JSON list of C-alpha atoms and ligand atoms in Angstrom, two decimals:
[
{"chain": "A", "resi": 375, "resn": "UNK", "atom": "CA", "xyz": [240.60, 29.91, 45.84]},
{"chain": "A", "resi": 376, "resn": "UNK", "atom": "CA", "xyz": [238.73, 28.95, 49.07]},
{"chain": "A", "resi": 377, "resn": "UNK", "atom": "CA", "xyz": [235.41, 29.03, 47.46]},
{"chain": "A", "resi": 378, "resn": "UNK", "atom": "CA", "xyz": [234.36, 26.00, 46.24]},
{"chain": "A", "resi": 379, "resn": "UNK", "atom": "CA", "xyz": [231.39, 24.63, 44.58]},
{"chain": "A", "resi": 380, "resn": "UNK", "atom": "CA", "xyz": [230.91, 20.85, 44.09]},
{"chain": "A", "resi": 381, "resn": "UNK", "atom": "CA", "xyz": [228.71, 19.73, 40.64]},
{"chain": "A", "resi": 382, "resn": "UNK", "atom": "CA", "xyz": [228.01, 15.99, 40.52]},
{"chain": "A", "resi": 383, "resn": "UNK", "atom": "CA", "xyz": [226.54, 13.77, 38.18]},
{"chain": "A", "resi": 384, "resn": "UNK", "atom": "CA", "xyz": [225.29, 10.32, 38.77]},
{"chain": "A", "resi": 385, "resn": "UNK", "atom": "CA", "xyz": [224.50, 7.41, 36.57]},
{"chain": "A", "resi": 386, "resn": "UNK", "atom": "CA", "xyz": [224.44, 7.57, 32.79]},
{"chain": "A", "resi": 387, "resn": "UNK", "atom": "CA", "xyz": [225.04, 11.43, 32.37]},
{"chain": "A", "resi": 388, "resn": "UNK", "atom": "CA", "xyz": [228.33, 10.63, 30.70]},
{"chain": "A", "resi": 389, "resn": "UNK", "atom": "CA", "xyz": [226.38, 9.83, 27.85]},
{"chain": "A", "resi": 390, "resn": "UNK", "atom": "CA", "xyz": [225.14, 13.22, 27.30]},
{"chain": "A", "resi": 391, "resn": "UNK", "atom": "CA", "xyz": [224.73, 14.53, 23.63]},
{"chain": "A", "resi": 392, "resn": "UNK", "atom": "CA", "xyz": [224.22, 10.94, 22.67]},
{"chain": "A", "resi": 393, "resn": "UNK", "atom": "CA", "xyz": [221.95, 9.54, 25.05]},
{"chain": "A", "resi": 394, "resn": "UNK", "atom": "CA", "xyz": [218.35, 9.94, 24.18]},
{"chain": "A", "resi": 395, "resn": "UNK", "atom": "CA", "xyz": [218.53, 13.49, 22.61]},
{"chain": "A", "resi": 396, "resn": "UNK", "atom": "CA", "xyz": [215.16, 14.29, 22.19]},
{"chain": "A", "resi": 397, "resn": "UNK", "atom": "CA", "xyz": [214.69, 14.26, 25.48]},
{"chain": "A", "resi": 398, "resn": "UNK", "atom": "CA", "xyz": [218.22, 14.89, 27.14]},
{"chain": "A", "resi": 399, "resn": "UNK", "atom": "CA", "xyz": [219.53, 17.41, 24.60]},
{"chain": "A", "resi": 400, "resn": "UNK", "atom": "CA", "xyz": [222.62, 17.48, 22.21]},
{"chain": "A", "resi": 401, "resn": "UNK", "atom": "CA", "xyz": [224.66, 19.16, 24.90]},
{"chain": "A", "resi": 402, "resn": "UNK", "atom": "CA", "xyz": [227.66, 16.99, 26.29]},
{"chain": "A", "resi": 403, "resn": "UNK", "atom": "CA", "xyz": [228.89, 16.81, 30.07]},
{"chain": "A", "resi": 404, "resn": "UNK", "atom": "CA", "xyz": [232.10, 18.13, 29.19]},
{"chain": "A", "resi": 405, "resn": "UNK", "atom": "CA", "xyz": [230.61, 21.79, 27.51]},
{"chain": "A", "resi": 406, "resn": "UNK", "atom": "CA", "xyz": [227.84, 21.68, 30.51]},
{"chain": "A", "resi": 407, "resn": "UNK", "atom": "CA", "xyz": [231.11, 21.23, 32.73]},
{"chain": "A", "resi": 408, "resn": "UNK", "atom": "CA", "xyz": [233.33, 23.88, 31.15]},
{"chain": "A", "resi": 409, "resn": "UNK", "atom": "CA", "xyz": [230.70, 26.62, 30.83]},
{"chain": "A", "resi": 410, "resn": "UNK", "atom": "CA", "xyz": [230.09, 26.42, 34.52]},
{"chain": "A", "resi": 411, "resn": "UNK", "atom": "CA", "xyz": [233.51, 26.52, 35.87]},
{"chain": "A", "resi": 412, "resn": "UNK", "atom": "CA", "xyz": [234.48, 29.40, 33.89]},
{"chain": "A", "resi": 413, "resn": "UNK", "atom": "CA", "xyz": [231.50, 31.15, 35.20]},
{"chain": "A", "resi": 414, "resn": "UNK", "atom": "CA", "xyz": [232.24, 30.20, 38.56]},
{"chain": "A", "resi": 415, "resn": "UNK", "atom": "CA", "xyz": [235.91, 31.10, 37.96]},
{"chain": "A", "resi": 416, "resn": "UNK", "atom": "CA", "xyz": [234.54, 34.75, 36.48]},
{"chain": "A", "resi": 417, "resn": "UNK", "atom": "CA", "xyz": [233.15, 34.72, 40.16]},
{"chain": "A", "resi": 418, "resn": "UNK", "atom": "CA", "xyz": [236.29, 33.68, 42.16]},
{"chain": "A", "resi": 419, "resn": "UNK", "atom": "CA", "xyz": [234.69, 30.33, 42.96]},
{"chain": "A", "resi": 420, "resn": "UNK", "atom": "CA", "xyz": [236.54, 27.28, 41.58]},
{"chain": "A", "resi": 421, "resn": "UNK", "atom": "CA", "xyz": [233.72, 24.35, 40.78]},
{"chain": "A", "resi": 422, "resn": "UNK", "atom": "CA", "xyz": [234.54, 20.82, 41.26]},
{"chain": "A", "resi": 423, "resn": "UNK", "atom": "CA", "xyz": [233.20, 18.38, 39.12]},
{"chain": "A", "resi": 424, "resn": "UNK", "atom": "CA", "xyz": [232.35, 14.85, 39.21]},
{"chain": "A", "resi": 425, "resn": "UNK", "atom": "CA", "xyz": [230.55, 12.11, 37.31]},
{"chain": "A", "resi": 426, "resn": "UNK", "atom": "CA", "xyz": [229.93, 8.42, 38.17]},
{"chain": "A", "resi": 427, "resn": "UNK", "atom": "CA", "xyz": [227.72, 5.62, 37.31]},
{"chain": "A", "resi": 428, "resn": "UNK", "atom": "CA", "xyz": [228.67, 3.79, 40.26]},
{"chain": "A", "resi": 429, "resn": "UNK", "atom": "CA", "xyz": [226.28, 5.07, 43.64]},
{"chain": "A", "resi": 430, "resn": "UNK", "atom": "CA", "xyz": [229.11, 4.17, 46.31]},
{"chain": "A", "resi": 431, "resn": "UNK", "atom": "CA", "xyz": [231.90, 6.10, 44.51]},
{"chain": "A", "resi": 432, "resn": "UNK", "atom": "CA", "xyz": [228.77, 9.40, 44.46]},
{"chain": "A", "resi": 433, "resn": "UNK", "atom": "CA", "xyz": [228.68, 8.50, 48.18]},
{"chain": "A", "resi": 434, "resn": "UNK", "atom": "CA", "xyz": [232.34, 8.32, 48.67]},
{"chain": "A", "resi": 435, "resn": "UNK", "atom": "CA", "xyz": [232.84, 12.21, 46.43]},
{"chain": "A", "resi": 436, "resn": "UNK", "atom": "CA", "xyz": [229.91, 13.75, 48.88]},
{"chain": "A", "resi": 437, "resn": "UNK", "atom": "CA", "xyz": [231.72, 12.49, 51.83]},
{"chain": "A", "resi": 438, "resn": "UNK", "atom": "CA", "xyz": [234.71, 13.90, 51.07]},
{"chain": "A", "resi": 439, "resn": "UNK", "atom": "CA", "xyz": [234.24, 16.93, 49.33]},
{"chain": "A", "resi": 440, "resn": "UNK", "atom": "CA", "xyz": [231.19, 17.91, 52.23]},
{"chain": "A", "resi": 441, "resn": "UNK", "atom": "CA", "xyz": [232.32, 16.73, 55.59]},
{"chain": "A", "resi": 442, "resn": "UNK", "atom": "CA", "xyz": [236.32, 14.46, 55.34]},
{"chain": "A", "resi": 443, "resn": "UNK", "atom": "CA", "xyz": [239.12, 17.01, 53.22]},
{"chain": "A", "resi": 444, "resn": "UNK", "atom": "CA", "xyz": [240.15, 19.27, 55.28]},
{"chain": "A", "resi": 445, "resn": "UNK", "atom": "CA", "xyz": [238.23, 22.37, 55.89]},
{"chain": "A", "resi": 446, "resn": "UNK", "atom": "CA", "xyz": [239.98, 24.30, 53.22]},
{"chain": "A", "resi": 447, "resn": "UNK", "atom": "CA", "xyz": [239.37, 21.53, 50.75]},
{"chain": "A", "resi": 448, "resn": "UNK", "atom": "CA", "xyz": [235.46, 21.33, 51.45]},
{"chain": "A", "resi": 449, "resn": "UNK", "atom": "CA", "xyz": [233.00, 22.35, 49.37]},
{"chain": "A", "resi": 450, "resn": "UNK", "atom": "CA", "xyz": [230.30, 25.37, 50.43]},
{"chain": "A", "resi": 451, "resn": "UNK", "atom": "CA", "xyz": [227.26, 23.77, 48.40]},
{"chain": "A", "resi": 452, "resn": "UNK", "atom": "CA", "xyz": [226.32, 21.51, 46.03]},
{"chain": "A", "resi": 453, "resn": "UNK", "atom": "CA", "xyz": [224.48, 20.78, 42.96]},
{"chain": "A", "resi": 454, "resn": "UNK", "atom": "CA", "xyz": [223.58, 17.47, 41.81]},
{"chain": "A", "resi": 455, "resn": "UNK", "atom": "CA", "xyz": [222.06, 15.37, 39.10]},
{"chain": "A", "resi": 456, "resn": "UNK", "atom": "CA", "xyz": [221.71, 11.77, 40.18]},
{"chain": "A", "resi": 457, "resn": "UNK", "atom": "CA", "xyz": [220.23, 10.48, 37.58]},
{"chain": "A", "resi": 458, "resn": "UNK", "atom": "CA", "xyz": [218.43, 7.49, 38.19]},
{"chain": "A", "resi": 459, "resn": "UNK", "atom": "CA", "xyz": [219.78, 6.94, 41.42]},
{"chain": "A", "resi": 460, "resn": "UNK", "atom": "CA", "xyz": [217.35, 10.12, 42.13]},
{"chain": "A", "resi": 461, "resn": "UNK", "atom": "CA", "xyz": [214.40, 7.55, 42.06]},
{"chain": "A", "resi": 462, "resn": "UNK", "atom": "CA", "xyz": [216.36, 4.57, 44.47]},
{"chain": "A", "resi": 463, "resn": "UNK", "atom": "CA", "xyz": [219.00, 5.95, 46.56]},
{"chain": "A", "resi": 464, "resn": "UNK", "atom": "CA", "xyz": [218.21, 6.51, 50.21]},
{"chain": "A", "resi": 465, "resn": "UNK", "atom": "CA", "xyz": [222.64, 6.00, 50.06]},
{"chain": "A", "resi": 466, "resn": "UNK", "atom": "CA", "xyz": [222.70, 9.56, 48.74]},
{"chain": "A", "resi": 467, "resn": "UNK", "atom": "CA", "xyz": [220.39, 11.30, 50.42]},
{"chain": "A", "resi": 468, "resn": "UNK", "atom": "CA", "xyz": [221.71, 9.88, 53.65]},
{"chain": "A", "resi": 469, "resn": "UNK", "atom": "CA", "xyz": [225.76, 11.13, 52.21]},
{"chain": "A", "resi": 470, "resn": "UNK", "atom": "CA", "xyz": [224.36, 14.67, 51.44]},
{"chain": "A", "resi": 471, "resn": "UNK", "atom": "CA", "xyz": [222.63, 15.15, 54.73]},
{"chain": "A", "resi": 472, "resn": "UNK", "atom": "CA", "xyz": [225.64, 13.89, 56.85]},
{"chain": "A", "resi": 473, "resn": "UNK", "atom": "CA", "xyz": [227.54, 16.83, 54.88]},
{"chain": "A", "resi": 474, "resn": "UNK", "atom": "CA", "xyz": [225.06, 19.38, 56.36]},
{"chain": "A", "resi": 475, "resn": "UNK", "atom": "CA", "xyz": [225.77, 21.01, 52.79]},
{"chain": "A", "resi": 476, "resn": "UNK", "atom": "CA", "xyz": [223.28, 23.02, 51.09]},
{"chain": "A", "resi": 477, "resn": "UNK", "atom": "CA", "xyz": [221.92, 21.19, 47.89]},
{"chain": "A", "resi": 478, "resn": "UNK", "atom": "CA", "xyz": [220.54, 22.17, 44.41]},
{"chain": "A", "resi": 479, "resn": "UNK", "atom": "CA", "xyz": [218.53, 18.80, 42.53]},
{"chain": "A", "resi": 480, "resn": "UNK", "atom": "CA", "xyz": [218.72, 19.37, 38.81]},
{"chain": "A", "resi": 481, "resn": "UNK", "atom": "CA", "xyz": [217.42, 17.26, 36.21]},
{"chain": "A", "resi": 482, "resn": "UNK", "atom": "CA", "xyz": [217.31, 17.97, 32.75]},
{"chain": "A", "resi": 483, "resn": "UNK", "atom": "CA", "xyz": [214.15, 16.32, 31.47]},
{"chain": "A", "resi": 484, "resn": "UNK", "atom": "CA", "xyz": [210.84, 17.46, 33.43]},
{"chain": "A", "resi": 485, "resn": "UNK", "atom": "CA", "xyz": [210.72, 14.16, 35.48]},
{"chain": "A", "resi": 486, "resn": "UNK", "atom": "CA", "xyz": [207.12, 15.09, 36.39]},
{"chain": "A", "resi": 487, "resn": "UNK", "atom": "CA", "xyz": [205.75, 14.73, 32.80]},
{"chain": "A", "resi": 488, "resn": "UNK", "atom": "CA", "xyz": [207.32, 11.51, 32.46]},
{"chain": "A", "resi": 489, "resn": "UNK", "atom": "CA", "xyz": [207.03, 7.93, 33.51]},
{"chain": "A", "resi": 490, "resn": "UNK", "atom": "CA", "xyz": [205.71, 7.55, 37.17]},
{"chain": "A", "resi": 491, "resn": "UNK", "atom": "CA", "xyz": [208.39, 6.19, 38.94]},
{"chain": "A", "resi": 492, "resn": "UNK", "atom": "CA", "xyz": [210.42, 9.03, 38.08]},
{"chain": "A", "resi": 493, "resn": "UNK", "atom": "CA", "xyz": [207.59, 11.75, 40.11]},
{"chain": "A", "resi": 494, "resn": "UNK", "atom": "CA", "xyz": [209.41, 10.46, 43.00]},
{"chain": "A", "resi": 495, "resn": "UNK", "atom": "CA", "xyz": [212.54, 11.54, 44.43]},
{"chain": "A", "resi": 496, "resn": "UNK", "atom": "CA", "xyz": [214.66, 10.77, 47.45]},
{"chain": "A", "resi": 497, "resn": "UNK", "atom": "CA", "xyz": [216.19, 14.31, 47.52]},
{"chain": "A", "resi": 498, "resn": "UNK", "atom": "CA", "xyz": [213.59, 17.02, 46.77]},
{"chain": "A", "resi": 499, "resn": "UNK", "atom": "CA", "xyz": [212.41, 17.49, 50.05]},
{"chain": "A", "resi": 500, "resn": "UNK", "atom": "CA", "xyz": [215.90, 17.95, 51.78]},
{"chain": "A", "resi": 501, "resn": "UNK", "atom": "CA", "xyz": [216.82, 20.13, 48.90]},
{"chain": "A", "resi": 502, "resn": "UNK", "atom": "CA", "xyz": [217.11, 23.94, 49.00]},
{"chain": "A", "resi": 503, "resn": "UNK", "atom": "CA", "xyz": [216.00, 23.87, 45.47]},
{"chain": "A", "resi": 504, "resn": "UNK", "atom": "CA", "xyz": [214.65, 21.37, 42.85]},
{"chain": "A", "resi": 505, "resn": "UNK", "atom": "CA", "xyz": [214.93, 22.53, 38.86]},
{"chain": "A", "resi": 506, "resn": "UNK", "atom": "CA", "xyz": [213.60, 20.05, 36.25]},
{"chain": "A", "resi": 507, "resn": "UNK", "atom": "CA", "xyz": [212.65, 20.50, 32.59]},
{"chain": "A", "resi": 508, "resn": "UNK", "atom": "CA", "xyz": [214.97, 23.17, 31.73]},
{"chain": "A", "resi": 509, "resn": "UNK", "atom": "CA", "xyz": [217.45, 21.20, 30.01]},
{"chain": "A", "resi": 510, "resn": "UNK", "atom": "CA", "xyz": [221.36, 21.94, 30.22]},
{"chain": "A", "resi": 511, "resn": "UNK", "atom": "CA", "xyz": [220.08, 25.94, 31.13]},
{"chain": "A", "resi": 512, "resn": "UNK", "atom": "CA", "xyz": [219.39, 24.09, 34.59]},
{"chain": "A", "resi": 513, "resn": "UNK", "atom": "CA", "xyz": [222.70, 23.83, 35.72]},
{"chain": "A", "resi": 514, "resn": "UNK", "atom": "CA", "xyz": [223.59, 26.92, 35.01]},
{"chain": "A", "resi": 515, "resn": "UNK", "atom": "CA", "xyz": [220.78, 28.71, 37.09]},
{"chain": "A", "resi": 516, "resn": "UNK", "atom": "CA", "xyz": [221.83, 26.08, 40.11]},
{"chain": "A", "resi": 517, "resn": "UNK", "atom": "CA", "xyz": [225.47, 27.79, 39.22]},
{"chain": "A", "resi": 518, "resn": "UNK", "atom": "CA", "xyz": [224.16, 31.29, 39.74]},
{"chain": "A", "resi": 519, "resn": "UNK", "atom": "CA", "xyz": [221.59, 30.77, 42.71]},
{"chain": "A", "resi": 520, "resn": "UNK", "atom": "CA", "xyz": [225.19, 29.74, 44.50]},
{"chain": "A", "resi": 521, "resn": "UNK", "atom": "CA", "xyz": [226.56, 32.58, 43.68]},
{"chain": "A", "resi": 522, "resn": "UNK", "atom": "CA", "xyz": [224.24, 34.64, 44.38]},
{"chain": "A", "resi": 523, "resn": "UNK", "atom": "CA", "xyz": [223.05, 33.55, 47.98]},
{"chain": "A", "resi": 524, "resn": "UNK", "atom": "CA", "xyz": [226.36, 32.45, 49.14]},
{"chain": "A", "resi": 525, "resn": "UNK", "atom": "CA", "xyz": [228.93, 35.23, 48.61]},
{"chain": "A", "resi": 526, "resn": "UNK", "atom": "CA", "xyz": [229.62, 38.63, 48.77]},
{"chain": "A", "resi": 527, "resn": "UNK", "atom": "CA", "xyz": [230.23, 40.29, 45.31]},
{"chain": "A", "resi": 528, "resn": "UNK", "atom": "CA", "xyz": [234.06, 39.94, 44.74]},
{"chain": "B", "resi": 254, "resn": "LIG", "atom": "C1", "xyz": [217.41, 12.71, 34.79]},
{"chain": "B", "resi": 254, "resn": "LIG", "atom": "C2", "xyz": [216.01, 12.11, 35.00]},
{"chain": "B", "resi": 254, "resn": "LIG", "atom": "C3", "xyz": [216.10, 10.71, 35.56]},
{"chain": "B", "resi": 254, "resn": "LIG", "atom": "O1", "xyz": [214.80, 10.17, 35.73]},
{"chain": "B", "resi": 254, "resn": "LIG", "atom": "C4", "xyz": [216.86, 9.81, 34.62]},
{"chain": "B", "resi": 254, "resn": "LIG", "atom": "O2", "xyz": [216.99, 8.51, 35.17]},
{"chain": "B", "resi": 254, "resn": "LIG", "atom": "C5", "xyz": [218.18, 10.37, 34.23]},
{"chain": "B", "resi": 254, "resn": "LIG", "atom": "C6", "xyz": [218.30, 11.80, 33.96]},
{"chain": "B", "resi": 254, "resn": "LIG", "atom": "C7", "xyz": [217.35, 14.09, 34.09]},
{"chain": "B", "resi": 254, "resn": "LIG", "atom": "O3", "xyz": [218.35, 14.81, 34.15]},
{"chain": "B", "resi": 254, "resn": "LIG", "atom": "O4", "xyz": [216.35, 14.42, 33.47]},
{"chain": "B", "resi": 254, "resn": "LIG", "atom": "O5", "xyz": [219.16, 9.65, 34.06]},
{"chain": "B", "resi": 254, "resn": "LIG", "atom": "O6", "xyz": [218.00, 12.90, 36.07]}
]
């Protein structure tokens, strides 16, 4: 498959289904992960995904998968949760705009309604698109806005 999505996940999203549920939802990283690459795969699109709690080895995915493999091997957008690394990391934002790769910010909690520091973000305004709030259903409407606006029907 030459179409490729990239799906990343930043600090503490591993811990999803246990981590704070009330606010984060029972839903784990690895069903959120599954249910979008089949989708993608029901679209001919193969979606890569990767989690990390560690902000150089984010950097070091983005780099790769947007601008270092080999043209075949790069990605055609990208959708990203950075957790907190959202609210501190000029590292990322810097990584995705080298890439020159379309971006989708998702969070699952609506960061807005919540504690200050988290009403700012070092992607949203170099993002195509921002969704917050919507829980796990967020990722999947990044999913299909990529699919949508980047390929011809199959
Ligand atoms: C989050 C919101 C961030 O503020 C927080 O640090 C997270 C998760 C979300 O998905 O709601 O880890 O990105």
């Amino acid at each position: 498959m030459t179409r490729k999505l990239l799906l990343i996940n930043g600090v503490n999203l591993n811990l999803l289904g246990k981590r704070e549920p009330e606010i984060y939802g029972h839903t784990t990283l690895a069903d959120i992960e599954a249910r979008a690459i089949a989708h993608a795969a029901k679209h001919h699109v193969e979606l890569i995904c990767i989690q990390s709690n560690h902000e150089g080895q984010l950097v070091d995915e983005i780099q790769h998968y947007g601008l270092l493999a080999e043209l075949a091997a790069q990605v055609d957008a990208i959708i990203i949760n950075p957790g907190a690394f959202t609210h501190t990391s000029v590292a990322l934002r810097d990584a995705l705009l080298a890439t020159k790769k379309p971006f989708i910010e998702v969070h699952l909690s609506n960061v807005h309604s919540r504690e200050r520091f988290r009403q700012h973000s070092y992607l949203s305004d170099v993002a195509t698109g921002v969704i917050c709030g919507l829980g796990h259903l967020g990722y999947q409407m990044a999913l299909q806005y990529w699919l949508n606006n980047l390929y011809q029907p199959a």
